């Protein structure tokens, strides 16, 4: 049945798949491995391995790690709304903050989302 697998997919798997799809759509290539985990009730971390573009890998091989990080940050700022929207749709929760980090040496990207607390105005002292 068309769409059946999509309905059986867990939200964490859907988040991983969305990150791969967005990286491929936005940067021309997706990571070869991705997984998503909750780090507490309000924080989602997506770990994307082998995520660097060929040009980024070439820069890293030249020792230009900071340049790769800066470029990645610029990409993420430009595309952040797409990443946030995808996660909000999957989890049905509003994302309060989004950050992306890159380990250039290991070619790993971390997409991190902080959700607003359920039923709270953000001032809940948990």
Coordinates of C-alpha atoms in Angstrom, one line a residue:
X1 CA 0.0 0.0 0.0
X2 CA 1.4 3.4 -0.9
X3 CA 2.3 5.5 2.1
X4 CA 2.0 2.6 4.5
X5 CA 5.7 2.5 5.5
X6 CA 5.5 6.3 6.2
X7 CA 2.8 5.8 8.7
X8 CA 4.7 3.0 10.5
X9 CA 7.9 5.0 10.7
X10 CA 8.8 6.2 14.2
X11 CA 9.2 10.0 14.8
X12 CA 12.9 9.5 15.5
X13 CA 13.3 7.6 12.2
X14 CA 11.3 10.3 10.4
X15 CA 13.5 13.0 11.9
X16 CA 16.6 11.2 10.7
X17 CA 15.2 10.7 7.2
X18 CA 14.1 14.3 7.1
X19 CA 17.6 15.5 7.9
X20 CA 19.1 13.3 5.2
X21 CA 16.6 14.5 2.7
X22 CA 17.1 18.2 3.6
X23 CA 20.9 17.9 3.4
X24 CA 20.6 16.3 0.0
X25 CA 18.1 18.9 -1.2
X26 CA 19.9 21.9 0.2
X27 CA 23.6 20.9 -0.1
X28 CA 23.5 18.5 -3.0
X29 CA 24.5 15.4 -1.0
X30 CA 23.2 13.7 2.1
X31 CA 25.0 11.9 4.9
X32 CA 25.6 8.2 4.6
X33 CA 24.3 7.5 8.2
X34 CA 21.9 9.4 10.3
X35 CA 20.1 8.8 13.6
X36 CA 18.1 11.0 16.0
X37 CA 17.9 10.8 19.8
X38 CA 16.2 12.7 22.5
X39 CA 18.6 14.2 25.1
X40 CA 16.0 14.8 27.8
X41 CA 12.3 15.6 27.2
X42 CA 12.8 18.8 25.1
X43 CA 16.1 18.3 23.2
X44 CA 16.4 16.4 19.9
X45 CA 19.9 15.7 18.5
X46 CA 20.3 14.3 15.0
X47 CA 23.7 12.8 14.3
X48 CA 24.7 12.8 10.6
X49 CA 27.8 10.9 9.6
X50 CA 29.9 11.3 6.4
X51 CA 28.0 14.6 5.9
X52 CA 30.7 16.8 4.4
X53 CA 30.5 17.8 0.7
X54 CA 33.5 16.9 -1.5
X55 CA 34.7 20.5 -1.5
X56 CA 34.5 20.6 2.3
X57 CA 36.5 17.4 2.5
X58 CA 39.2 18.9 0.2
X59 CA 39.3 22.0 2.4
X60 CA 39.6 19.8 5.5
X61 CA 42.5 17.9 3.9
X62 CA 44.2 21.2 3.4
X63 CA 43.8 22.0 7.1
X64 CA 41.1 24.6 6.6
X65 CA 38.8 23.2 9.3
X66 CA 37.7 26.6 10.5
X67 CA 36.7 27.7 7.0
X68 CA 34.6 24.5 6.7
X69 CA 32.9 25.2 10.0
X70 CA 32.2 28.8 9.0
X71 CA 30.7 27.8 5.7
X72 CA 28.5 25.1 7.4
X73 CA 27.2 27.7 9.8
X74 CA 26.3 30.0 6.9
X75 CA 24.5 27.2 5.1
X76 CA 22.6 26.3 8.3
X77 CA 21.5 29.9 9.0
X78 CA 20.3 30.2 5.4
X79 CA 18.3 27.0 5.6
X80 CA 17.3 26.9 9.3
X81 CA 13.6 27.5 8.6
X82 CA 13.3 24.3 6.5
X83 CA 15.0 22.2 9.2
X84 CA 12.8 23.6 12.0
X85 CA 9.6 23.2 10.0
X86 CA 10.4 19.6 9.2
X87 CA 11.0 18.7 12.8
X88 CA 7.9 20.7 14.0
X89 CA 5.7 18.8 11.6
X90 CA 7.1 15.4 12.6
X91 CA 6.8 15.9 16.4
X92 CA 3.9 18.4 16.5
X93 CA 5.9 20.6 18.8
X94 CA 7.3 24.1 18.4
X95 CA 11.0 24.4 18.1
X96 CA 12.3 27.2 20.4
X97 CA 16.0 27.0 19.3
X98 CA 18.0 25.3 16.6
X99 CA 21.8 24.9 16.3
X100 CA 24.1 23.0 14.0
X101 CA 27.6 21.9 14.8
X102 CA 30.2 20.2 12.6
X103 CA 33.2 18.0 13.6
X104 CA 35.3 18.5 10.5
X105 CA 37.8 15.8 11.4
X106 CA 35.2 13.1 11.7
X107 CA 32.8 14.6 9.0
X108 CA 29.9 14.5 11.5
X109 CA 27.2 17.1 11.7
X110 CA 24.9 17.5 14.7
X111 CA 21.5 19.1 14.2
X112 CA 20.1 20.1 17.6
X113 CA 16.6 21.2 18.3
X114 CA 15.2 22.6 21.6
X115 CA 11.5 22.3 21.8
X116 CA 9.2 24.6 23.8
X117 CA 8.1 22.8 26.9
X118 CA 4.7 21.2 26.6
X119 CA 2.0 23.4 28.0
X120 CA 4.5 25.9 29.4
X121 CA 5.3 29.5 28.4
X122 CA 9.1 28.7 28.4
X123 CA 9.6 29.9 32.0
X124 CA 9.0 26.5 33.6
X125 CA 11.8 25.9 36.1
X126 CA 12.6 22.2 35.4

